[in-house]
PDB file of C-alpha atoms in Angstrom:
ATOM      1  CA  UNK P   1      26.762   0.327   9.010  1.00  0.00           C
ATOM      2  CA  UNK P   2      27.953  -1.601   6.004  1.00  0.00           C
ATOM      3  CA  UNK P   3      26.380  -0.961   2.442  1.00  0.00           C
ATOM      4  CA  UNK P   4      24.731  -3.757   2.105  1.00  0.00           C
ATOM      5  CA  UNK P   5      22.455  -3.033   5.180  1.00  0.00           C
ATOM      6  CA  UNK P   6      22.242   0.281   3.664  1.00  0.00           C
ATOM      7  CA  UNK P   7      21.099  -0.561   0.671  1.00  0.00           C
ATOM      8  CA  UNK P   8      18.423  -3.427   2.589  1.00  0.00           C
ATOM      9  CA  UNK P   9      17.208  -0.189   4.577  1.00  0.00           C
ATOM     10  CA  UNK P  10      16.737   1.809   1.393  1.00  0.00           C
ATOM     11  CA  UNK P  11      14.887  -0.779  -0.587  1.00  0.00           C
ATOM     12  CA  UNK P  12      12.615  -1.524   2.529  1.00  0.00           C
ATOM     13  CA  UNK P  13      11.523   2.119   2.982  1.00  0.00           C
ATOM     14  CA  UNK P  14      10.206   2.235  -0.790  1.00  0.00           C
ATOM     15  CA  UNK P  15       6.245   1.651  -1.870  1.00  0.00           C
ATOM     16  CA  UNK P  16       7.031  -0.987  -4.081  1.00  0.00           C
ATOM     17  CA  UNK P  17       8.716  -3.188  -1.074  1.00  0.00           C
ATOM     18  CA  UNK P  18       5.069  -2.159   0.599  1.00  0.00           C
ATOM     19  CA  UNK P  19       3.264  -3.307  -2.201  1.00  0.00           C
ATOM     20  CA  UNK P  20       5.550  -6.784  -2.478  1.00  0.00           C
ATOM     21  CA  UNK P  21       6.875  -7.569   1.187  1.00  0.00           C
ATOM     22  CA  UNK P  22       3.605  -8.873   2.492  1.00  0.00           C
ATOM     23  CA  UNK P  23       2.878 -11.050   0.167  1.00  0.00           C
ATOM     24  CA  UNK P  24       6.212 -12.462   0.135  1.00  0.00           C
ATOM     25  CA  UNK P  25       8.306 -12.037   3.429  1.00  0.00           C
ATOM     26  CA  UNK P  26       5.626 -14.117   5.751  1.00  0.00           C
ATOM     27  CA  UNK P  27       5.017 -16.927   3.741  1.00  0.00           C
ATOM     28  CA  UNK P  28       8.972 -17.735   2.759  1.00  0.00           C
ATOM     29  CA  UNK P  29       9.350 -17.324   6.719  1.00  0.00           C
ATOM     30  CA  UNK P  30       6.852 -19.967   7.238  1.00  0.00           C
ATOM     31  CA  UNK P  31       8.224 -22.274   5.220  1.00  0.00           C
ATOM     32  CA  UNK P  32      11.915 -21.519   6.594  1.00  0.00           C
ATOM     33  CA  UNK P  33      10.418 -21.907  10.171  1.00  0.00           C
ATOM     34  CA  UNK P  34       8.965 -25.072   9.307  1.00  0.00           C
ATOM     35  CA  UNK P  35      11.646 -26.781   7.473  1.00  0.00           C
ATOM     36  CA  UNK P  36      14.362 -25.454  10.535  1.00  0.00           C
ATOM     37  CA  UNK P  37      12.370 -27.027  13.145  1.00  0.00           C
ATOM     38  CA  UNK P  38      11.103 -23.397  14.673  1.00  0.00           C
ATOM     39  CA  UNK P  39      15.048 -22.490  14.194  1.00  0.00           C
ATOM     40  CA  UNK P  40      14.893 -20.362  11.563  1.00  0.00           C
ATOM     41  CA  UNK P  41      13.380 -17.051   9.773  1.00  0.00           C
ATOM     42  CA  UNK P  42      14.669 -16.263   6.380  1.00  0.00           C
ATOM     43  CA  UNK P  43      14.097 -12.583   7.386  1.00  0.00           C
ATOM     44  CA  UNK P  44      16.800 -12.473  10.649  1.00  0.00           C
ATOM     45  CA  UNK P  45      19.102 -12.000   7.537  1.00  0.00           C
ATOM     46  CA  UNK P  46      17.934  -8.492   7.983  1.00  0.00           C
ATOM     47  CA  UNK P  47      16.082  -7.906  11.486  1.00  0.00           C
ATOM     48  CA  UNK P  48      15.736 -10.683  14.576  1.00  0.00           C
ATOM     49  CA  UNK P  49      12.034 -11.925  14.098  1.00  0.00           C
ATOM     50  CA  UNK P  50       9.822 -14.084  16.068  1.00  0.00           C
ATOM     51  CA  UNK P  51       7.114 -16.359  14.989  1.00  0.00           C
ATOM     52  CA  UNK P  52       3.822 -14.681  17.120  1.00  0.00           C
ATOM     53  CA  UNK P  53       1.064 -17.503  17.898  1.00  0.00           C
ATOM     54  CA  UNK P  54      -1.828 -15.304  19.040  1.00  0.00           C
ATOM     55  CA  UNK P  55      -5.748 -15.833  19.279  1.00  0.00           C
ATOM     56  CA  UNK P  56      -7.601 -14.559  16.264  1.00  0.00           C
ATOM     57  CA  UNK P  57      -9.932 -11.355  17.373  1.00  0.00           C
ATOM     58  CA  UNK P  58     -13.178 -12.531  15.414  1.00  0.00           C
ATOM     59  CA  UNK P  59     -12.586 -16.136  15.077  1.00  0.00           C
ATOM     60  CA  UNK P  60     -10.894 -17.361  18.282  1.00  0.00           C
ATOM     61  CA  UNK P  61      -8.714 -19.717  15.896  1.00  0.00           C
ATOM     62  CA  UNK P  62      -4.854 -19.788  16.678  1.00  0.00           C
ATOM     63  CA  UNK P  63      -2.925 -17.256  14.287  1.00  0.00           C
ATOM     64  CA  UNK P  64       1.047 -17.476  13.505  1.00  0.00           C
ATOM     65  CA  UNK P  65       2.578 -14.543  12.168  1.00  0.00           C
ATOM     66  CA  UNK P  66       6.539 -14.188  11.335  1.00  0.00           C
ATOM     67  CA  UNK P  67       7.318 -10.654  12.683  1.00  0.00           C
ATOM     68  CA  UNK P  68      10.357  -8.381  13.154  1.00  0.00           C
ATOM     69  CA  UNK P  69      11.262  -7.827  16.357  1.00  0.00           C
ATOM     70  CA  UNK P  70      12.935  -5.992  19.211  1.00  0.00           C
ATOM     71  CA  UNK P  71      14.775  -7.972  21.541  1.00  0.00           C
ATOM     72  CA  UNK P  72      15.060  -6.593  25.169  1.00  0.00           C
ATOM     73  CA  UNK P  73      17.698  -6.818  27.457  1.00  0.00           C
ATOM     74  CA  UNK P  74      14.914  -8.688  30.546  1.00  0.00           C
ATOM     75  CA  UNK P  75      14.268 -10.884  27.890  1.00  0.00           C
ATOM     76  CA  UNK P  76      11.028  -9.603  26.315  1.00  0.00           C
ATOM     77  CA  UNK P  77      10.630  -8.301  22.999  1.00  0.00           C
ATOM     78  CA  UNK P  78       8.895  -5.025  20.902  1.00  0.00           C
ATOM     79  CA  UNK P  79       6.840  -5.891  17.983  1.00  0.00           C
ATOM     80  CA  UNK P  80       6.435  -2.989  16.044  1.00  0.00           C
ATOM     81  CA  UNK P  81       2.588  -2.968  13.627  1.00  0.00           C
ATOM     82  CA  UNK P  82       4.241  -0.896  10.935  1.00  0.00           C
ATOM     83  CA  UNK P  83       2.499  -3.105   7.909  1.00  0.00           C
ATOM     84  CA  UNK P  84       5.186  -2.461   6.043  1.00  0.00           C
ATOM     85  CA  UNK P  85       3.302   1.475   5.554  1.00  0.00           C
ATOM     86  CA  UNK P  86       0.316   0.386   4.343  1.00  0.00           C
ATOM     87  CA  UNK P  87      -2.794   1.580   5.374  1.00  0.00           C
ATOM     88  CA  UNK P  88      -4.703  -0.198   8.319  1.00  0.00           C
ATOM     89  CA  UNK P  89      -3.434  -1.725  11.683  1.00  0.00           C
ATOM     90  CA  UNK P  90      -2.022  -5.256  11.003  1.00  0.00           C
ATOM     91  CA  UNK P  91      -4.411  -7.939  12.096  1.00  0.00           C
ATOM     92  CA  UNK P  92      -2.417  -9.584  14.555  1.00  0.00           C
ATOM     93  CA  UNK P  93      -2.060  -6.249  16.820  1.00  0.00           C
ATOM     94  CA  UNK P  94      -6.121  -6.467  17.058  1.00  0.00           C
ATOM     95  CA  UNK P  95      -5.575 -10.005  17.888  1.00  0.00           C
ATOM     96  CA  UNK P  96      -3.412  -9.108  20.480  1.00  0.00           C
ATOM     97  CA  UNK P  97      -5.487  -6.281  21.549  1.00  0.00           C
ATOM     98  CA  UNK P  98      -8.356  -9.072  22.091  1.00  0.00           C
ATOM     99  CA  UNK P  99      -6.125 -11.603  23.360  1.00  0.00           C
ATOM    100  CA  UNK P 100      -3.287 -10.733  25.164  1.00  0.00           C
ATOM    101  CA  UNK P 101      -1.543 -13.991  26.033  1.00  0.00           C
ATOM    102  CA  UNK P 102       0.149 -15.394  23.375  1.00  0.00           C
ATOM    103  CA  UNK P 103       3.066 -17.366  22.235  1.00  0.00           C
ATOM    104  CA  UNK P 104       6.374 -16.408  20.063  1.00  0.00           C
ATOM    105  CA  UNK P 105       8.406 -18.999  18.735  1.00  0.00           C
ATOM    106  CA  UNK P 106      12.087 -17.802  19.199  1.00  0.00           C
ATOM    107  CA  UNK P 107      15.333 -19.652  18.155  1.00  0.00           C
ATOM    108  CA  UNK P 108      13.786 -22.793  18.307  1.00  0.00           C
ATOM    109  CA  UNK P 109      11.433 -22.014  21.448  1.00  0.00           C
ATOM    110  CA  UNK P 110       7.513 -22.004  22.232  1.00  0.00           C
ATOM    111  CA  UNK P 111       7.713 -19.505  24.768  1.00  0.00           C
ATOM    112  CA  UNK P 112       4.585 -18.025  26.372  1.00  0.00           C
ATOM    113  CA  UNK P 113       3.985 -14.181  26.640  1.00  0.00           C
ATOM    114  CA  UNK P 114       1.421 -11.498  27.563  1.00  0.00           C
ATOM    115  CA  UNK P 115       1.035  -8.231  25.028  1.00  0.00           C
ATOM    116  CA  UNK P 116       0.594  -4.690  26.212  1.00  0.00           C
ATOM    117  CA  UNK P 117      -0.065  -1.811  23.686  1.00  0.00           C
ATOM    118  CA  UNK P 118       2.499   0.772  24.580  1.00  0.00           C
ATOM    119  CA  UNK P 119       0.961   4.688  25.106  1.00  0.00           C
ATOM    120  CA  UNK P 120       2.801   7.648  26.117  1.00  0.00           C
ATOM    121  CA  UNK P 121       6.108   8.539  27.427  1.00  0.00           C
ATOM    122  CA  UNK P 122       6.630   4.729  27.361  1.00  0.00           C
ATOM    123  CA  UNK P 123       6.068   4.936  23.742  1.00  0.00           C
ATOM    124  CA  UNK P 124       7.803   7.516  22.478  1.00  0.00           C
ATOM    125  CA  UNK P 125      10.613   5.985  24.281  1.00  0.00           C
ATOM    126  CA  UNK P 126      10.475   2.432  22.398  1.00  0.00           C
ATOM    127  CA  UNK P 127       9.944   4.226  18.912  1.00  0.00           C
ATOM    128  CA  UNK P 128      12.906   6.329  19.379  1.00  0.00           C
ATOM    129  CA  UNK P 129      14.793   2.680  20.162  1.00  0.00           C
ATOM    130  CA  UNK P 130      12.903   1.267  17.006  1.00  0.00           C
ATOM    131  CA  UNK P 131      13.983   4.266  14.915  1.00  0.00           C
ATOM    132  CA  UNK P 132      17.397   4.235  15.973  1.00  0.00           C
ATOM    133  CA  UNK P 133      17.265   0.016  15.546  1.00  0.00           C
ATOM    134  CA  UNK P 134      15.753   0.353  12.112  1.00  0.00           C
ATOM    135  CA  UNK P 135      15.200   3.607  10.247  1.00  0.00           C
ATOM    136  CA  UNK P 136      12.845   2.466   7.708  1.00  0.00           C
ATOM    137  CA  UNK P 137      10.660   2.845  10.295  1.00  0.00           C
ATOM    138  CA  UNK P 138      10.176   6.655  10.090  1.00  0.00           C
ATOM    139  CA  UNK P 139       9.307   5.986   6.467  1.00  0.00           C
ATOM    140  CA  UNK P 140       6.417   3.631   7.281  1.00  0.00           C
ATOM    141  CA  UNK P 141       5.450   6.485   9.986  1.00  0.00           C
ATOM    142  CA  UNK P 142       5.408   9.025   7.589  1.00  0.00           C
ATOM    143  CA  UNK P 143       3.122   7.134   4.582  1.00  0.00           C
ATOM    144  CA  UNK P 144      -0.075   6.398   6.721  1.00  0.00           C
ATOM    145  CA  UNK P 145      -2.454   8.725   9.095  1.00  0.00           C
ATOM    146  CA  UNK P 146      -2.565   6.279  12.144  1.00  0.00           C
ATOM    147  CA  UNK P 147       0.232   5.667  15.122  1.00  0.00           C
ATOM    148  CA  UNK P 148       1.741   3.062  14.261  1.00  0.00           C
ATOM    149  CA  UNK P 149       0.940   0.360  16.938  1.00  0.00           C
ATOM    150  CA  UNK P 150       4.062  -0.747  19.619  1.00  0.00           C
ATOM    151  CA  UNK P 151       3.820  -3.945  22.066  1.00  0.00           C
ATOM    152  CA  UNK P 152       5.916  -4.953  24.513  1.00  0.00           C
ATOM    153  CA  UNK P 153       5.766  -8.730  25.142  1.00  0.00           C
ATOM    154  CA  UNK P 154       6.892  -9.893  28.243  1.00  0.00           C
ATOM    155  CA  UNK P 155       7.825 -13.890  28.902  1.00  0.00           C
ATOM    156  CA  UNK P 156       5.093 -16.045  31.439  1.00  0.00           C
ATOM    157  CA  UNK P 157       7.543 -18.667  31.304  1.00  0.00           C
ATOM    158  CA  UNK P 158       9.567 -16.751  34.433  1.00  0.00           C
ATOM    159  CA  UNK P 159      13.053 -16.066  33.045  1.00  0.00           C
TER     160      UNK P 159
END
């Protein structure tokens, strides 16, 4: 691993990225995906990401949310509800939770999915593969009381 992703991994296991990276992360992601035609996410610089469209929980409205993600070799992807370590499940997991058919926009692509909460065996297996993708990880784990939330998405669109 080079230095500089060192040094990115380092910074983004600290409280103070917690404190800022929400606030900060999504919304210049927005604007990147909007202004690159769906193309882009300012935060692939660091980790591949995906653009989730899901159904809000409480207010059935349509939700976008620029996430990391884990790319899968069938196609799908793992979406990982660290919240940065803060406290408290991210709001789109419980809006997947609700509603499990969504949408991810990915390299310039509205593709359909359905969301399953990983349990178990199956997920311990994809946090050892998010741990060994991106340590920081283990330092969100460690902050907060609750299991950090895994889905796997898998495509509707049959590839």
């Amino acid at each position: 691993m080079d230095r500089r992703a060192q040094l990115v991994q380092r910074l983004s296991s600290t409280r103070t990225f917690a404190r800022i990276a929400p606030h900060v992360i999504p919304a210049l992601d927005r604007a990147v995906h909007r202004l690159s035609g769906g193309k882009a996410l300012l935060s692939t610089r660091m980790l591949p990401g995906v653009v989730l469209t899901a159904t809000g929980a409480r207010s059935g409205l349509p939700r976008r949310t620029p996430l990391s993600c884990m790319p899968q070799e069938d196609g799908g992807w793992l979406l990982i509800g660290s919240n940065f370590g803060r406290p408290g499940h991210p709001s789109w997991t419980a809006n997947l939770l609700k509603n499990p058919e969504a949408e991810v926009s990915w390299r310039g692509r509205d593709i359909p999915v359905r969301a399953r909460l990983l349990t178990g065996e199956e997920r311990d297996r994809a946090w050892r593969a998010a741990l060994a993708f991106w340590p920081p990880y283990a330092a969100y784990q460690a902050r907060v009381d609750r299991e950090i939330r895994l889905f796997r998405l898998d495509r509707l669109d049959g590839r």
